[in-house]
Tab-separated table of C-alpha atoms and ligand atoms in Angstrom:
chain	number	residue	atom	x	y	z
N	293	MET	CA	145.116	-99.514	-136.297
N	294	LYS	CA	144.386	-96.071	-134.838
N	295	ASN	CA	142.022	-96.623	-131.840
N	296	ILE	CA	140.357	-93.453	-130.431
N	297	ALA	CA	139.024	-93.034	-127.000
N	298	ILE	CA	136.380	-90.364	-126.709
N	299	PHE	CA	135.856	-88.637	-123.301
N	300	ALA	CA	132.453	-86.916	-122.917
N	301	SER	CA	130.329	-85.752	-119.960
N	302	GLY	CA	127.055	-85.117	-121.739
N	303	THR	CA	124.868	-85.345	-124.735
N	304	GLY	CA	127.725	-86.615	-127.018
N	305	SER	CA	126.627	-85.201	-130.279
N	306	ASN	CA	130.245	-84.580	-131.238
N	307	ALA	CA	131.061	-88.124	-130.264
N	308	ALA	CA	128.132	-89.392	-132.351
N	309	LYS	CA	129.505	-87.522	-135.478
N	310	ILE	CA	132.969	-88.852	-134.810
N	311	VAL	CA	131.650	-92.397	-134.497
N	312	ALA	CA	129.654	-92.008	-137.667
N	313	TYR	CA	132.528	-90.416	-139.643
N	314	PHE	CA	134.986	-93.398	-138.957
N	315	LYS	CA	132.375	-96.027	-139.231
N	316	ASP	CA	133.697	-97.671	-142.420
N	317	ASN	CA	137.296	-96.586	-141.843
N	318	ALA	CA	139.598	-99.667	-142.113
N	319	ASN	CA	142.465	-97.896	-140.118
N	320	ILE	CA	140.730	-95.684	-137.658
N	321	LYS	CA	138.039	-96.519	-135.153
N	322	VAL	CA	136.493	-95.316	-131.980
N	323	ALA	CA	137.368	-98.147	-129.677
N	324	LEU	CA	136.123	-96.730	-126.384
N	325	ILE	CA	133.847	-94.084	-124.920
N	326	ILE	CA	134.590	-92.797	-121.423
N	327	SER	CA	132.192	-90.694	-119.242
N	328	ASN	CA	132.235	-89.384	-115.757
N	329	LYS	CA	128.433	-89.269	-115.591
N	330	ALA	CA	126.427	-92.537	-115.581
N	331	THR	CA	123.389	-90.741	-116.990
N	332	ALA	CA	125.320	-89.210	-119.939
N	333	LYS	CA	123.429	-89.755	-123.145
N	334	VAL	CA	126.771	-90.358	-124.850
N	335	LEU	CA	126.833	-93.749	-123.163
N	336	ASP	CA	123.575	-94.771	-124.701
N	337	MET	CA	125.060	-93.728	-128.236
N	338	ALA	CA	127.954	-95.855	-127.503
N	339	LYS	CA	125.990	-98.807	-126.668
N	340	SER	CA	123.742	-98.393	-129.643
N	341	ASN	CA	126.961	-98.479	-131.716
N	342	GLN	CA	128.438	-101.480	-129.963
N	343	ILE	CA	131.193	-99.300	-128.632
N	344	PRO	CA	132.719	-100.306	-125.213
N	345	THR	CA	132.244	-97.895	-122.471
N	346	LEU	CA	133.933	-96.856	-119.179
N	347	LEU	CA	132.461	-94.894	-116.362
N	348	ILE	CA	135.144	-93.047	-114.269
N	349	ASN	CA	134.988	-91.429	-110.844
N	350	ARG	CA	136.983	-88.550	-109.411
N	351	GLU	CA	138.972	-90.632	-106.789
N	352	LYS	CA	140.167	-93.293	-109.382
N	353	PHE	CA	140.770	-90.619	-112.021
N	354	TYR	CA	142.895	-88.264	-109.905
N	355	GLN	CA	144.253	-90.703	-107.181
N	356	THR	CA	145.307	-93.495	-109.396
N	357	GLU	CA	146.716	-94.180	-112.777
N	358	ASP	CA	144.458	-97.190	-113.391
N	359	LEU	CA	142.938	-95.609	-116.416
N	360	LEU	CA	146.296	-96.072	-118.335
N	361	ASN	CA	145.803	-99.791	-117.914
N	362	GLU	CA	142.362	-99.674	-119.235
N	363	LEU	CA	143.305	-97.474	-122.138
N	364	ALA	CA	146.106	-99.920	-123.004
N	365	PHE	CA	143.658	-102.859	-122.872
N	366	TYR	CA	141.691	-101.205	-125.664
N	367	LYS	CA	144.973	-100.438	-127.522
N	368	ILE	CA	144.040	-96.560	-127.277
N	369	ASN	CA	146.571	-94.481	-129.031
N	370	PHE	CA	144.618	-91.280	-129.498
N	371	ILE	CA	142.159	-89.366	-127.144
N	372	ALA	CA	139.456	-86.837	-128.159
N	373	LEU	CA	137.781	-84.823	-125.515
N	374	ALA	CA	134.218	-83.981	-126.814
N	375	GLY	CA	132.564	-82.068	-123.903
N	376	PHE	CA	134.403	-83.615	-121.083
N	377	LEU	CA	134.290	-81.210	-118.127
N	378	TRP	CA	137.044	-82.437	-115.783
N	379	LEU	CA	140.664	-81.094	-115.958
N	380	ILE	CA	143.047	-83.849	-117.309
N	381	PRO	CA	145.553	-85.060	-114.788
N	382	THR	CA	149.199	-84.840	-115.518
N	383	TYR	CA	149.842	-88.629	-115.663
N	384	LEU	CA	147.267	-88.639	-118.696
N	385	VAL	CA	148.623	-85.618	-120.346
N	386	LYS	CA	152.121	-86.945	-120.208
N	387	ALA	CA	151.016	-90.409	-121.628
N	388	PHE	CA	149.386	-88.933	-124.713
N	389	PRO	CA	151.760	-86.201	-125.834
N	390	LYS	CA	150.248	-84.660	-129.087
N	391	LYS	CA	147.870	-87.537	-128.965
N	392	MET	CA	144.986	-85.915	-127.057
N	393	VAL	CA	142.867	-83.010	-128.387
N	394	ASN	CA	139.914	-80.998	-127.036
N	395	ILE	CA	137.343	-79.045	-128.896
N	396	HIS	CA	136.295	-75.736	-127.402
N	397	PRO	CA	133.261	-73.816	-128.560
N	398	ALA	CA	135.024	-70.414	-128.851
N	399	LEU	CA	138.018	-68.711	-130.612
N	400	LEU	CA	140.576	-69.280	-127.897
N	401	PRO	CA	142.402	-67.712	-126.095
N	402	LYS	CA	139.158	-65.644	-125.729
N	403	TYR	CA	136.420	-67.297	-123.666
N	404	GLY	CA	138.327	-70.119	-122.369
N	405	GLY	CA	139.459	-71.476	-118.941
N	406	LYS	CA	137.811	-72.973	-115.948
N	407	GLY	CA	134.051	-72.460	-116.043
N	408	MET	CA	133.942	-71.556	-119.612
N	409	TYR	CA	132.104	-74.433	-121.102
N	410	GLY	CA	128.746	-74.854	-122.997
N	411	GLN	CA	126.228	-72.034	-122.583
N	412	HIS	CA	128.525	-70.107	-120.410
N	413	VAL	CA	130.679	-69.454	-123.369
N	414	HIS	CA	127.963	-68.329	-125.729
N	415	GLN	CA	126.348	-66.177	-123.181
N	416	ALA	CA	129.691	-64.281	-122.688
N	417	VAL	CA	130.192	-63.910	-126.434
N	418	PHE	CA	126.652	-62.634	-126.793
N	419	ALA	CA	126.993	-60.223	-123.869
N	420	ASN	CA	130.140	-58.802	-125.429
N	421	LYS	CA	128.379	-58.196	-128.726
N	422	GLU	CA	131.090	-60.159	-130.545
N	423	LYS	CA	130.802	-60.145	-134.286
N	424	GLU	CA	132.122	-63.639	-134.701
N	425	SER	CA	132.644	-66.837	-132.678
N	426	GLY	CA	133.639	-70.266	-133.548
N	427	ILE	CA	135.600	-73.403	-132.526
N	428	THR	CA	139.177	-74.163	-131.548
N	429	LEU	CA	140.690	-77.612	-131.555
N	430	HIS	CA	143.819	-77.860	-129.481
N	431	TYR	CA	146.177	-80.310	-127.902
N	432	VAL	CA	145.544	-80.850	-124.124
N	433	ASN	CA	147.739	-79.880	-121.318
N	434	GLU	CA	147.267	-79.526	-117.594
N	435	GLN	CA	145.426	-76.323	-117.849
N	436	TYR	CA	141.851	-75.816	-119.260
N	437	ASP	CA	141.995	-74.885	-122.877
N	438	GLU	CA	145.689	-73.860	-122.988
N	439	GLY	CA	147.315	-76.397	-125.136
N	440	HIS	CA	148.759	-75.740	-128.605
N	441	ILE	CA	145.991	-74.629	-131.066
N	442	ILE	CA	145.649	-77.023	-134.005
N	443	PHE	CA	142.738	-75.604	-135.807
N	444	GLN	CA	140.133	-72.819	-135.631
N	445	ALA	CA	137.025	-72.098	-137.712
N	446	SER	CA	134.738	-68.992	-137.226
N	447	CYS	CA	131.130	-68.070	-137.909
N	448	ALA	CA	129.582	-64.593	-138.133
N	449	ILE	CA	127.333	-63.343	-135.453
N	450	THR	CA	124.560	-60.866	-136.273
N	451	SER	CA	122.958	-58.379	-133.998
N	452	THR	CA	119.742	-60.501	-134.050
N	453	ASP	CA	121.495	-63.768	-133.037
N	454	SER	CA	120.312	-65.039	-129.637
N	455	THR	CA	122.717	-67.000	-127.347
N	456	ALA	CA	120.898	-70.110	-128.807
N	457	ASP	CA	121.528	-69.007	-132.249
N	458	ILE	CA	125.271	-68.614	-131.528
N	459	ALA	CA	125.288	-72.038	-129.820
N	460	LYS	CA	123.751	-73.618	-132.949
N	461	LYS	CA	126.126	-71.931	-135.379
N	462	VAL	CA	129.081	-73.057	-133.341
N	463	LEU	CA	127.822	-76.619	-132.817
N	464	ASN	CA	127.531	-76.883	-136.622
N	465	LEU	CA	131.131	-76.062	-136.960
N	466	GLU	CA	132.020	-78.540	-134.410
N	467	HIS	CA	130.022	-81.396	-136.039
N	468	HIS	CA	131.670	-80.594	-139.325
N	469	TYR	CA	135.250	-80.003	-138.322
N	470	PHE	CA	135.946	-82.234	-135.376
N	471	PRO	CA	135.871	-85.617	-137.210
N	472	ARG	CA	137.642	-84.224	-140.183
N	473	ILE	CA	140.505	-82.683	-138.195
N	474	LEU	CA	140.837	-85.961	-136.168
N	475	GLY	CA	140.953	-87.809	-139.581
N	476	SER	CA	143.845	-85.681	-140.799
N	477	LEU	CA	145.790	-85.825	-137.489
N	478	LEU	CA	145.501	-89.568	-137.532
N	479	ALA	CA	146.270	-89.967	-141.167
N	480	THR	CA	149.879	-89.024	-140.513
S	1275	GRF	C1	130.418	-78.742	-127.279
S	1275	GRF	O1	129.753	-77.456	-127.230
S	1275	GRF	C2	132.019	-78.775	-127.098
S	1275	GRF	O2	132.488	-77.650	-127.754
S	1275	GRF	C3	132.156	-78.582	-125.616
S	1275	GRF	O3	131.128	-79.388	-125.050
S	1275	GRF	C4	130.158	-79.528	-125.904
S	1275	GRF	C5	129.821	-80.975	-126.224
S	1275	GRF	O4	128.576	-81.167	-126.825
S	1275	GRF	N1	133.431	-78.982	-125.286
S	1275	GRF	P1	128.097	-82.602	-127.105
S	1275	GRF	O5	128.136	-83.412	-125.899
S	1275	GRF	O6	129.156	-83.129	-128.128
S	1275	GRF	O7	126.766	-82.540	-127.723
């Protein structure tokens, strides 16, 4: 059985797509949803799907390795970061080699790194009058958005596209590809 833990800090629309995608899968399931924000909507989604949740705080996440015990309790063998805004500590990176992926709403290595998340990314793409944007799925290391790239998909940007239009086009790519790429990574 492949048990996925999803880490998310916000709305969790990607997490919801992943949960729905694996709903009837006999071999792969979302076994835990972790957030650093008690008010994150992703926690409500988890509860309505009867998925266990875990709220983490900075001190515990960075000063201890307790999370490894909790992940082991839920038999987690794969981690998907879906809008999780904290840097991943070394102990967690090392515990999940090639078993932890992140989705970034741009075509890395451009528009990545500290502070480049959510609307900040799309605003930068818009300001630079890019002709395309897209998504990057990559393995996670100790630096923001620098792990080995697994998959990228792009979308065209027109001169009339607003930042919101760009965000919507990119989010559509995320929702389509994140669950499917996870499925192919976990099928091996
Ligand atoms: C997405 O844009 C994703 O690329 C980024 O954070 C956002 C998460 O959105 N990492 P949601 O919480 O899944 O709706």
